[in-house]
Amino acid sequence: MSYRDLDRPPLDAVALRSALTGPRRLWTEVVVSAQTGSTNADVAAAARAGAPEGLVHVADAQTAGRGRLDRTWTSPPGSGAIVSVLLRPDSVPAARWVWLPLLAGLAVDATVQECGVASSVKWPNDVLVDGRKIAGILLERTETPVGPAAVVGVGLNVSLRRDELPVDTATSLVLEGATETDRTIVIRAFLRNLEALYRAWAASGGDPPGGIRESYVRRCVTIGQRVRVTLPHDEPWVGQATGIDDSGRLLVDGRAISAGDVTHVRPAG
């Protein structure tokens, strides 16, 4: 029996659909693919074709996965939780949609902790374990015939071994000694966590002072650090990260930094 057979069990599509979809649930359809180019691209295409809110696409492997700033990444088949979801927060002003990747980060962070691993979020779109990246999040807005939609994609390293990591600053649930590494269970937990956070955020009209911002600041390892900020076409500069404003921007020495504008935010030193 191979390493994959022992430690990378196949996704259980039936179990995911049974646990996540149903009356009054956010998730309306769960698509499970053995391989795709990009789950985000697939969900965006479905949105443009009229798919309703709540579509979930999970893949065993991606051949053209991407992150912020068109960065690409790959991982061995069956080694990660690769998930994209379609959201249509019509009741929330578009300016508040920038909170969606932060909500997803909180949902991943909660899931990693439920797996027995101490984690934190790094503004704007990463989840870390002892400074090592275990997950990344990508938000993409797409225009559709029935209005704008948001596609939120998550890649969580589950069973990658050290020699399979894309960079030496990454890690995985297996490497951190997680108590749960079955991707079906991990994905189910993540989607339940995201549903709860999203419903609370949408019900408040996307109002972070309702508790979302405080939750994020509590979990964000960036806050309180001296950070080096790199903006496109600008010299890097160093300052103290002091908080997150109502628009999800990082406050550095009183200056508000938007996730859409920044290239890197890293600890200074």
PDB file of C-alpha atoms in Angstrom:
ATOM      1  CA  MET A   1       0.000   0.000   0.000  1.00  0.00           C
ATOM      2  CA  SER A   2       1.380   3.414  -0.959  1.00  0.00           C
ATOM      3  CA  TYR A   3       1.941   6.517   1.157  1.00  0.00           C
ATOM      4  CA  ARG A   4      -1.040   8.074  -0.616  1.00  0.00           C
ATOM      5  CA  ASP A   5      -3.280   5.130   0.273  1.00  0.00           C
ATOM      6  CA  LEU A   6      -2.267   5.301   3.928  1.00  0.00           C
ATOM      7  CA  ASP A   7      -2.271   9.041   4.570  1.00  0.00           C
ATOM      8  CA  ARG A   8      -4.131  10.642   1.672  1.00  0.00           C
ATOM      9  CA  PRO A   9      -7.577   9.051   1.609  1.00  0.00           C
ATOM     10  CA  PRO A  10      -9.838  10.169  -1.245  1.00  0.00           C
ATOM     11  CA  LEU A  11     -12.366  12.914  -0.699  1.00  0.00           C
ATOM     12  CA  ASP A  12     -15.801  11.639   0.301  1.00  0.00           C
ATOM     13  CA  ALA A  13     -18.140  13.665  -1.911  1.00  0.00           C
ATOM     14  CA  VAL A  14     -21.271  12.031  -0.511  1.00  0.00           C
ATOM     15  CA  ALA A  15     -20.274  12.826   3.072  1.00  0.00           C
ATOM     16  CA  LEU A  16     -19.502  16.447   2.192  1.00  0.00           C
ATOM     17  CA  ARG A  17     -22.825  16.975   0.439  1.00  0.00           C
ATOM     18  CA  SER A  18     -24.763  15.274   3.215  1.00  0.00           C
ATOM     19  CA  ALA A  19     -23.096  17.331   5.949  1.00  0.00           C
ATOM     20  CA  LEU A  20     -23.121  20.719   4.240  1.00  0.00           C
ATOM     21  CA  THR A  21     -26.178  21.093   2.007  1.00  0.00           C
ATOM     22  CA  GLY A  22     -29.854  21.152   2.862  1.00  0.00           C
ATOM     23  CA  PRO A  23     -32.719  23.475   3.793  1.00  0.00           C
ATOM     24  CA  ARG A  24     -31.617  26.793   5.309  1.00  0.00           C
ATOM     25  CA  ARG A  25     -27.954  25.979   4.692  1.00  0.00           C
ATOM     26  CA  LEU A  26     -25.644  28.403   2.887  1.00  0.00           C
ATOM     27  CA  TRP A  27     -24.039  25.730   0.751  1.00  0.00           C
ATOM     28  CA  THR A  28     -26.321  24.687  -2.109  1.00  0.00           C
ATOM     29  CA  GLU A  29     -24.075  22.442  -4.219  1.00  0.00           C
ATOM     30  CA  VAL A  30     -20.755  20.699  -3.606  1.00  0.00           C
ATOM     31  CA  VAL A  31     -18.718  19.762  -6.679  1.00  0.00           C
ATOM     32  CA  VAL A  32     -15.757  17.430  -6.121  1.00  0.00           C
ATOM     33  CA  SER A  33     -13.160  17.062  -8.896  1.00  0.00           C
ATOM     34  CA  ALA A  34     -10.149  14.798  -9.175  1.00  0.00           C
ATOM     35  CA  GLN A  35      -8.249  17.542 -11.002  1.00  0.00           C
ATOM     36  CA  THR A  36      -8.911  20.982 -12.418  1.00  0.00           C
ATOM     37  CA  GLY A  37      -6.970  23.980 -13.590  1.00  0.00           C
ATOM     38  CA  SER A  38      -8.246  26.341 -10.898  1.00  0.00           C
ATOM     39  CA  THR A  39     -11.239  25.934  -8.609  1.00  0.00           C
ATOM     40  CA  ASN A  40     -11.544  29.722  -8.447  1.00  0.00           C
ATOM     41  CA  ALA A  41     -11.731  29.945 -12.236  1.00  0.00           C
ATOM     42  CA  ASP A  42     -14.317  27.159 -12.330  1.00  0.00           C
ATOM     43  CA  VAL A  43     -16.521  28.838  -9.722  1.00  0.00           C
ATOM     44  CA  ALA A  44     -16.188  32.227 -11.437  1.00  0.00           C
ATOM     45  CA  ALA A  45     -17.307  30.655 -14.729  1.00  0.00           C
ATOM     46  CA  ALA A  46     -20.277  29.064 -12.970  1.00  0.00           C
ATOM     47  CA  ALA A  47     -21.165  32.445 -11.445  1.00  0.00           C
ATOM     48  CA  ARG A  48     -21.161  34.089 -14.872  1.00  0.00           C
ATOM     49  CA  ALA A  49     -23.444  31.292 -16.069  1.00  0.00           C
ATOM     50  CA  GLY A  50     -25.937  32.158 -13.321  1.00  0.00           C
ATOM     51  CA  ALA A  51     -25.029  29.789 -10.482  1.00  0.00           C
ATOM     52  CA  PRO A  52     -26.603  30.816  -7.169  1.00  0.00           C
ATOM     53  CA  GLU A  53     -24.793  31.669  -3.972  1.00  0.00           C
ATOM     54  CA  GLY A  54     -23.478  28.659  -2.097  1.00  0.00           C
ATOM     55  CA  LEU A  55     -21.703  26.717  -4.836  1.00  0.00           C
ATOM     56  CA  VAL A  56     -18.633  24.890  -3.486  1.00  0.00           C
ATOM     57  CA  HIS A  57     -15.897  23.379  -5.662  1.00  0.00           C
ATOM     58  CA  VAL A  58     -13.361  21.054  -4.058  1.00  0.00           C
ATOM     59  CA  ALA A  59     -10.474  19.484  -5.979  1.00  0.00           C
ATOM     60  CA  ASP A  60      -7.909  16.780  -5.288  1.00  0.00           C
ATOM     61  CA  ALA A  61      -5.394  18.658  -7.416  1.00  0.00           C
ATOM     62  CA  GLN A  62      -4.984  21.915  -9.362  1.00  0.00           C
ATOM     63  CA  THR A  63      -2.763  22.404 -12.380  1.00  0.00           C
ATOM     64  CA  ALA A  64      -3.037  26.204 -12.464  1.00  0.00           C
ATOM     65  CA  GLY A  65      -3.701  27.258  -8.877  1.00  0.00           C
ATOM     66  CA  ARG A  66      -3.058  30.902  -8.181  1.00  0.00           C
ATOM     67  CA  GLY A  67      -2.819  33.351  -5.333  1.00  0.00           C
ATOM     68  CA  ARG A  68      -2.574  37.097  -4.881  1.00  0.00           C
ATOM     69  CA  LEU A  69      -0.762  39.111  -7.562  1.00  0.00           C
ATOM     70  CA  ASP A  70      -1.090  36.166  -9.999  1.00  0.00           C
ATOM     71  CA  ARG A  71       1.381  34.053  -8.041  1.00  0.00           C
ATOM     72  CA  THR A  72       1.062  30.369  -8.927  1.00  0.00           C
ATOM     73  CA  TRP A  73       1.344  27.289  -6.742  1.00  0.00           C
ATOM     74  CA  THR A  74       0.996  23.531  -7.019  1.00  0.00           C
ATOM     75  CA  SER A  75       0.866  20.621  -4.584  1.00  0.00           C
ATOM     76  CA  PRO A  76       0.817  16.829  -4.898  1.00  0.00           C
ATOM     77  CA  PRO A  77      -2.633  15.326  -5.592  1.00  0.00           C
ATOM     78  CA  GLY A  78      -4.568  14.588  -2.430  1.00  0.00           C
ATOM     79  CA  SER A  79      -2.243  16.589  -0.177  1.00  0.00           C
ATOM     80  CA  GLY A  80      -4.279  19.730   0.377  1.00  0.00           C
ATOM     81  CA  ALA A  81      -7.728  21.098   1.089  1.00  0.00           C
ATOM     82  CA  ILE A  82      -8.418  23.032  -2.114  1.00  0.00           C
ATOM     83  CA  VAL A  83     -11.772  24.812  -1.908  1.00  0.00           C
ATOM     84  CA  SER A  84     -13.502  27.680  -3.717  1.00  0.00           C
ATOM     85  CA  VAL A  85     -16.946  29.049  -2.874  1.00  0.00           C
ATOM     86  CA  LEU A  86     -19.402  31.383  -4.586  1.00  0.00           C
ATOM     87  CA  LEU A  87     -20.868  34.169  -2.463  1.00  0.00           C
ATOM     88  CA  ARG A  88     -23.365  36.862  -3.434  1.00  0.00           C
ATOM     89  CA  PRO A  89     -23.563  39.216  -0.417  1.00  0.00           C
ATOM     90  CA  ASP A  90     -26.159  41.495  -2.025  1.00  0.00           C
ATOM     91  CA  SER A  91     -27.108  43.116   1.291  1.00  0.00           C
ATOM     92  CA  VAL A  92     -23.529  44.231   1.951  1.00  0.00           C
ATOM     93  CA  PRO A  93     -22.041  47.379   0.351  1.00  0.00           C
ATOM     94  CA  ALA A  94     -19.339  46.513  -2.170  1.00  0.00           C
ATOM     95  CA  ALA A  95     -16.761  48.443  -0.135  1.00  0.00           C
ATOM     96  CA  ARG A  96     -17.184  45.880   2.660  1.00  0.00           C
ATOM     97  CA  TRP A  97     -16.459  42.876   0.446  1.00  0.00           C
ATOM     98  CA  VAL A  98     -12.761  43.293   1.241  1.00  0.00           C
ATOM     99  CA  TRP A  99     -13.597  41.556   4.528  1.00  0.00           C
ATOM    100  CA  LEU A 100     -14.377  38.267   2.781  1.00  0.00           C
ATOM    101  CA  PRO A 101     -10.777  36.959   2.608  1.00  0.00           C
ATOM    102  CA  LEU A 102     -10.293  38.032   6.228  1.00  0.00           C
ATOM    103  CA  LEU A 103     -13.411  36.055   7.203  1.00  0.00           C
ATOM    104  CA  ALA A 104     -12.040  33.069   5.291  1.00  0.00           C
ATOM    105  CA  GLY A 105      -8.750  33.452   7.139  1.00  0.00           C
ATOM    106  CA  LEU A 106     -10.566  33.338  10.469  1.00  0.00           C
ATOM    107  CA  ALA A 107     -12.466  30.229   9.324  1.00  0.00           C
ATOM    108  CA  VAL A 108      -9.243  28.467   8.311  1.00  0.00           C
ATOM    109  CA  ASP A 109      -7.556  29.543  11.549  1.00  0.00           C
ATOM    110  CA  ALA A 110     -10.421  28.075  13.588  1.00  0.00           C
ATOM    111  CA  THR A 111     -10.279  24.863  11.564  1.00  0.00           C
ATOM    112  CA  VAL A 112      -6.525  24.428  12.043  1.00  0.00           C
ATOM    113  CA  GLN A 113      -6.985  24.896  15.785  1.00  0.00           C
ATOM    114  CA  GLU A 114      -9.776  22.298  15.780  1.00  0.00           C
ATOM    115  CA  CYS A 115      -7.202  19.946  14.248  1.00  0.00           C
ATOM    116  CA  GLY A 116      -5.005  20.444  17.306  1.00  0.00           C
ATOM    117  CA  VAL A 117      -2.519  22.926  15.832  1.00  0.00           C
ATOM    118  CA  ALA A 118      -1.921  26.428  17.218  1.00  0.00           C
ATOM    119  CA  SER A 119      -2.223  28.938  14.380  1.00  0.00           C
ATOM    120  CA  SER A 120      -2.773  32.623  13.672  1.00  0.00           C
ATOM    121  CA  VAL A 121      -3.737  34.825  10.743  1.00  0.00           C
ATOM    122  CA  LYS A 122      -1.359  37.101   8.884  1.00  0.00           C
ATOM    123  CA  TRP A 123      -2.887  40.123   7.179  1.00  0.00           C
ATOM    124  CA  PRO A 124      -4.223  40.043   4.550  1.00  0.00           C
ATOM    125  CA  ASN A 125      -4.565  36.471   3.327  1.00  0.00           C
ATOM    126  CA  ASP A 126      -2.405  33.859   5.076  1.00  0.00           C
ATOM    127  CA  VAL A 127      -2.700  31.480   8.018  1.00  0.00           C
ATOM    128  CA  LEU A 128       0.533  30.704   9.857  1.00  0.00           C
ATOM    129  CA  VAL A 129       1.872  28.155  12.324  1.00  0.00           C
ATOM    130  CA  ASP A 130       4.959  29.424  14.166  1.00  0.00           C
ATOM    131  CA  GLY A 131       5.621  31.819  11.309  1.00  0.00           C
ATOM    132  CA  ARG A 132       5.258  29.156   8.618  1.00  0.00           C
ATOM    133  CA  LYS A 133       2.495  29.424   6.032  1.00  0.00           C
ATOM    134  CA  ILE A 134      -0.055  26.621   6.212  1.00  0.00           C
ATOM    135  CA  ALA A 135      -2.827  28.221   4.131  1.00  0.00           C
ATOM    136  CA  GLY A 136      -3.529  31.036   1.707  1.00  0.00           C
ATOM    137  CA  ILE A 137      -6.727  32.759   0.619  1.00  0.00           C
ATOM    138  CA  LEU A 138      -7.689  34.482  -2.637  1.00  0.00           C
ATOM    139  CA  LEU A 139     -10.726  36.725  -3.227  1.00  0.00           C
ATOM    140  CA  GLU A 140     -11.842  37.441  -6.776  1.00  0.00           C
ATOM    141  CA  ARG A 141     -14.830  39.590  -7.722  1.00  0.00           C
ATOM    142  CA  THR A 142     -16.606  38.721 -10.951  1.00  0.00           C
ATOM    143  CA  GLU A 143     -19.439  40.408 -12.840  1.00  0.00           C
ATOM    144  CA  THR A 144     -22.415  38.199 -13.665  1.00  0.00           C
ATOM    145  CA  PRO A 145     -25.789  38.716 -15.401  1.00  0.00           C
ATOM    146  CA  VAL A 146     -27.512  38.969 -12.007  1.00  0.00           C
ATOM    147  CA  GLY A 147     -24.966  41.249 -10.374  1.00  0.00           C
ATOM    148  CA  PRO A 148     -21.455  41.008  -8.934  1.00  0.00           C
ATOM    149  CA  ALA A 149     -20.314  37.877  -7.142  1.00  0.00           C
ATOM    150  CA  ALA A 150     -17.380  36.982  -4.925  1.00  0.00           C
ATOM    151  CA  VAL A 151     -15.275  33.857  -5.342  1.00  0.00           C
ATOM    152  CA  VAL A 152     -13.240  32.955  -2.275  1.00  0.00           C
ATOM    153  CA  GLY A 153     -10.556  30.316  -2.704  1.00  0.00           C
ATOM    154  CA  VAL A 154      -8.586  28.557   0.019  1.00  0.00           C
ATOM    155  CA  GLY A 155      -5.577  26.280  -0.155  1.00  0.00           C
ATOM    156  CA  LEU A 156      -4.693  24.515   3.110  1.00  0.00           C
ATOM    157  CA  ASN A 157      -1.662  22.226   3.297  1.00  0.00           C
ATOM    158  CA  VAL A 158      -2.825  18.977   4.885  1.00  0.00           C
ATOM    159  CA  SER A 159      -0.461  16.057   4.283  1.00  0.00           C
ATOM    160  CA  LEU A 160       2.539  17.586   2.516  1.00  0.00           C
ATOM    161  CA  ARG A 161       5.850  16.138   3.669  1.00  0.00           C
ATOM    162  CA  ARG A 162       8.846  18.376   4.152  1.00  0.00           C
ATOM    163  CA  ASP A 163      10.350  17.473   0.782  1.00  0.00           C
ATOM    164  CA  GLU A 164       7.044  18.371  -0.912  1.00  0.00           C
ATOM    165  CA  LEU A 165       6.713  21.891   0.493  1.00  0.00           C
ATOM    166  CA  PRO A 166       6.836  24.617  -2.173  1.00  0.00           C
ATOM    167  CA  VAL A 167       9.135  26.770   0.013  1.00  0.00           C
ATOM    168  CA  ASP A 168      10.954  26.163   3.281  1.00  0.00           C
ATOM    169  CA  THR A 169       8.760  28.757   5.016  1.00  0.00           C
ATOM    170  CA  ALA A 170       5.652  26.580   4.542  1.00  0.00           C
ATOM    171  CA  THR A 171       4.231  23.759   6.647  1.00  0.00           C
ATOM    172  CA  SER A 172       1.296  21.331   6.762  1.00  0.00           C
ATOM    173  CA  LEU A 173      -1.095  19.782   9.260  1.00  0.00           C
ATOM    174  CA  VAL A 174       0.826  16.495   9.131  1.00  0.00           C
ATOM    175  CA  LEU A 175       4.160  18.188   9.798  1.00  0.00           C
ATOM    176  CA  GLU A 176       2.641  20.030  12.769  1.00  0.00           C
ATOM    177  CA  GLY A 177       1.325  16.822  14.340  1.00  0.00           C
ATOM    178  CA  ALA A 178      -2.368  17.548  13.774  1.00  0.00           C
ATOM    179  CA  THR A 179      -4.932  15.291  15.404  1.00  0.00           C
ATOM    180  CA  GLU A 180      -7.057  15.368  12.234  1.00  0.00           C
ATOM    181  CA  THR A 181      -5.728  15.107   8.668  1.00  0.00           C
ATOM    182  CA  ASP A 182      -8.655  13.569   6.787  1.00  0.00           C
ATOM    183  CA  ARG A 183      -9.390  16.201   4.133  1.00  0.00           C
ATOM    184  CA  THR A 184     -13.111  15.444   4.069  1.00  0.00           C
ATOM    185  CA  ILE A 185     -13.366  16.238   7.779  1.00  0.00           C
ATOM    186  CA  VAL A 186     -11.071  19.263   7.495  1.00  0.00           C
ATOM    187  CA  ILE A 187     -13.021  20.741   4.567  1.00  0.00           C
ATOM    188  CA  ARG A 188     -16.338  20.114   6.297  1.00  0.00           C
ATOM    189  CA  ALA A 189     -15.103  21.944   9.403  1.00  0.00           C
ATOM    190  CA  PHE A 190     -13.789  24.865   7.354  1.00  0.00           C
ATOM    191  CA  LEU A 191     -17.045  25.318   5.436  1.00  0.00           C
ATOM    192  CA  ARG A 192     -19.092  25.189   8.618  1.00  0.00           C
ATOM    193  CA  ASN A 193     -16.836  27.793  10.226  1.00  0.00           C
ATOM    194  CA  LEU A 194     -17.009  30.005   7.139  1.00  0.00           C
ATOM    195  CA  GLU A 195     -20.796  29.718   6.966  1.00  0.00           C
ATOM    196  CA  ALA A 196     -21.187  30.894  10.569  1.00  0.00           C
ATOM    197  CA  LEU A 197     -18.829  33.849  10.102  1.00  0.00           C
ATOM    198  CA  TYR A 198     -20.322  34.836   6.747  1.00  0.00           C
ATOM    199  CA  ARG A 199     -23.902  34.764   8.015  1.00  0.00           C
ATOM    200  CA  ALA A 200     -23.013  36.972  10.988  1.00  0.00           C
ATOM    201  CA  TRP A 201     -21.118  39.403   8.752  1.00  0.00           C
ATOM    202  CA  ALA A 202     -23.873  39.585   6.121  1.00  0.00           C
ATOM    203  CA  ALA A 203     -26.614  39.964   8.737  1.00  0.00           C
ATOM    204  CA  SER A 204     -24.821  43.030  10.108  1.00  0.00           C
ATOM    205  CA  GLY A 205     -24.522  44.572   6.650  1.00  0.00           C
ATOM    206  CA  GLY A 206     -20.828  43.821   6.598  1.00  0.00           C
ATOM    207  CA  ASP A 207     -20.267  45.852   9.755  1.00  0.00           C
ATOM    208  CA  PRO A 208     -16.935  44.809  11.334  1.00  0.00           C
ATOM    209  CA  PRO A 209     -17.594  46.718  14.596  1.00  0.00           C
ATOM    210  CA  GLY A 210     -20.238  44.074  15.232  1.00  0.00           C
ATOM    211  CA  GLY A 211     -17.399  41.832  16.399  1.00  0.00           C
ATOM    212  CA  ILE A 212     -15.662  40.630  13.236  1.00  0.00           C
ATOM    213  CA  ARG A 213     -12.895  43.209  13.395  1.00  0.00           C
ATOM    214  CA  GLU A 214     -12.208  42.499  17.061  1.00  0.00           C
ATOM    215  CA  SER A 215     -12.044  38.768  16.334  1.00  0.00           C
ATOM    216  CA  TYR A 216      -9.619  39.358  13.488  1.00  0.00           C
ATOM    217  CA  VAL A 217      -7.359  41.668  15.480  1.00  0.00           C
ATOM    218  CA  ARG A 218      -7.237  39.088  18.289  1.00  0.00           C
ATOM    219  CA  ARG A 219      -6.066  36.375  15.909  1.00  0.00           C
ATOM    220  CA  CYS A 220      -3.806  38.508  13.674  1.00  0.00           C
ATOM    221  CA  VAL A 221      -0.094  38.025  14.325  1.00  0.00           C
ATOM    222  CA  THR A 222       0.695  41.092  12.195  1.00  0.00           C
ATOM    223  CA  ILE A 223      -0.786  43.484  14.756  1.00  0.00           C
ATOM    224  CA  GLY A 224       1.841  44.805  17.150  1.00  0.00           C
ATOM    225  CA  GLN A 225       4.768  43.940  14.871  1.00  0.00           C
ATOM    226  CA  ARG A 226       7.184  46.268  13.180  1.00  0.00           C
ATOM    227  CA  VAL A 227       6.634  45.443   9.537  1.00  0.00           C
ATOM    228  CA  ARG A 228       8.265  46.175   6.226  1.00  0.00           C
ATOM    229  CA  VAL A 229       5.648  47.265   3.688  1.00  0.00           C
ATOM    230  CA  THR A 230       6.297  46.972  -0.040  1.00  0.00           C
ATOM    231  CA  LEU A 231       3.943  48.771  -2.416  1.00  0.00           C
ATOM    232  CA  PRO A 232       4.119  48.610  -6.222  1.00  0.00           C
ATOM    233  CA  HIS A 233       6.328  51.358  -7.674  1.00  0.00           C
ATOM    234  CA  ASP A 234       7.312  52.562  -4.200  1.00  0.00           C
ATOM    235  CA  GLU A 235      10.252  52.154  -1.864  1.00  0.00           C
ATOM    236  CA  PRO A 236       9.735  49.689   1.020  1.00  0.00           C
ATOM    237  CA  TRP A 237       9.155  51.348   4.368  1.00  0.00           C
ATOM    238  CA  VAL A 238       9.065  50.161   7.958  1.00  0.00           C
ATOM    239  CA  GLY A 239       6.470  50.970  10.601  1.00  0.00           C
ATOM    240  CA  GLN A 240       4.408  49.624  13.493  1.00  0.00           C
ATOM    241  CA  ALA A 241       1.248  47.676  12.612  1.00  0.00           C
ATOM    242  CA  THR A 242      -1.312  48.915  15.113  1.00  0.00           C
ATOM    243  CA  GLY A 243      -4.695  47.660  13.949  1.00  0.00           C
ATOM    244  CA  ILE A 244      -7.298  47.061  11.247  1.00  0.00           C
ATOM    245  CA  ASP A 245      -9.777  49.756  10.205  1.00  0.00           C
ATOM    246  CA  ASP A 246     -13.465  49.309   9.318  1.00  0.00           C
ATOM    247  CA  SER A 247     -12.518  48.721   5.679  1.00  0.00           C
ATOM    248  CA  GLY A 248     -10.188  45.827   6.490  1.00  0.00           C
ATOM    249  CA  ARG A 249      -7.064  47.894   5.870  1.00  0.00           C
ATOM    250  CA  LEU A 250      -3.903  47.442   7.918  1.00  0.00           C
ATOM    251  CA  LEU A 251      -2.928  50.490   9.944  1.00  0.00           C
ATOM    252  CA  VAL A 252       0.830  51.093   9.936  1.00  0.00           C
ATOM    253  CA  ASP A 253       1.996  54.208  11.770  1.00  0.00           C
ATOM    254  CA  GLY A 254      -1.451  55.707  11.155  1.00  0.00           C
ATOM    255  CA  ARG A 255      -1.373  54.981   7.433  1.00  0.00           C
ATOM    256  CA  ALA A 256      -4.107  52.685   6.055  1.00  0.00           C
ATOM    257  CA  ILE A 257      -2.773  49.992   3.707  1.00  0.00           C
ATOM    258  CA  SER A 258      -5.203  48.236   1.362  1.00  0.00           C
ATOM    259  CA  ALA A 259      -4.705  44.543   0.562  1.00  0.00           C
ATOM    260  CA  GLY A 260      -5.314  45.336  -3.097  1.00  0.00           C
ATOM    261  CA  ASP A 261      -2.406  47.786  -3.154  1.00  0.00           C
ATOM    262  CA  VAL A 262       0.258  46.010  -1.125  1.00  0.00           C
ATOM    263  CA  THR A 263       2.853  43.610  -2.552  1.00  0.00           C
ATOM    264  CA  HIS A 264       4.353  42.379   0.739  1.00  0.00           C
ATOM    265  CA  VAL A 265       3.938  42.946   4.464  1.00  0.00           C
ATOM    266  CA  ARG A 266       6.709  41.198   6.381  1.00  0.00           C
ATOM    267  CA  PRO A 267       8.211  41.454   9.857  1.00  0.00           C
ATOM    268  CA  ALA A 268      10.992  44.026   9.899  1.00  0.00           C
ATOM    269  CA  GLY A 269      14.393  42.971  11.056  1.00  0.00           C
TER     270      GLY A 269
END
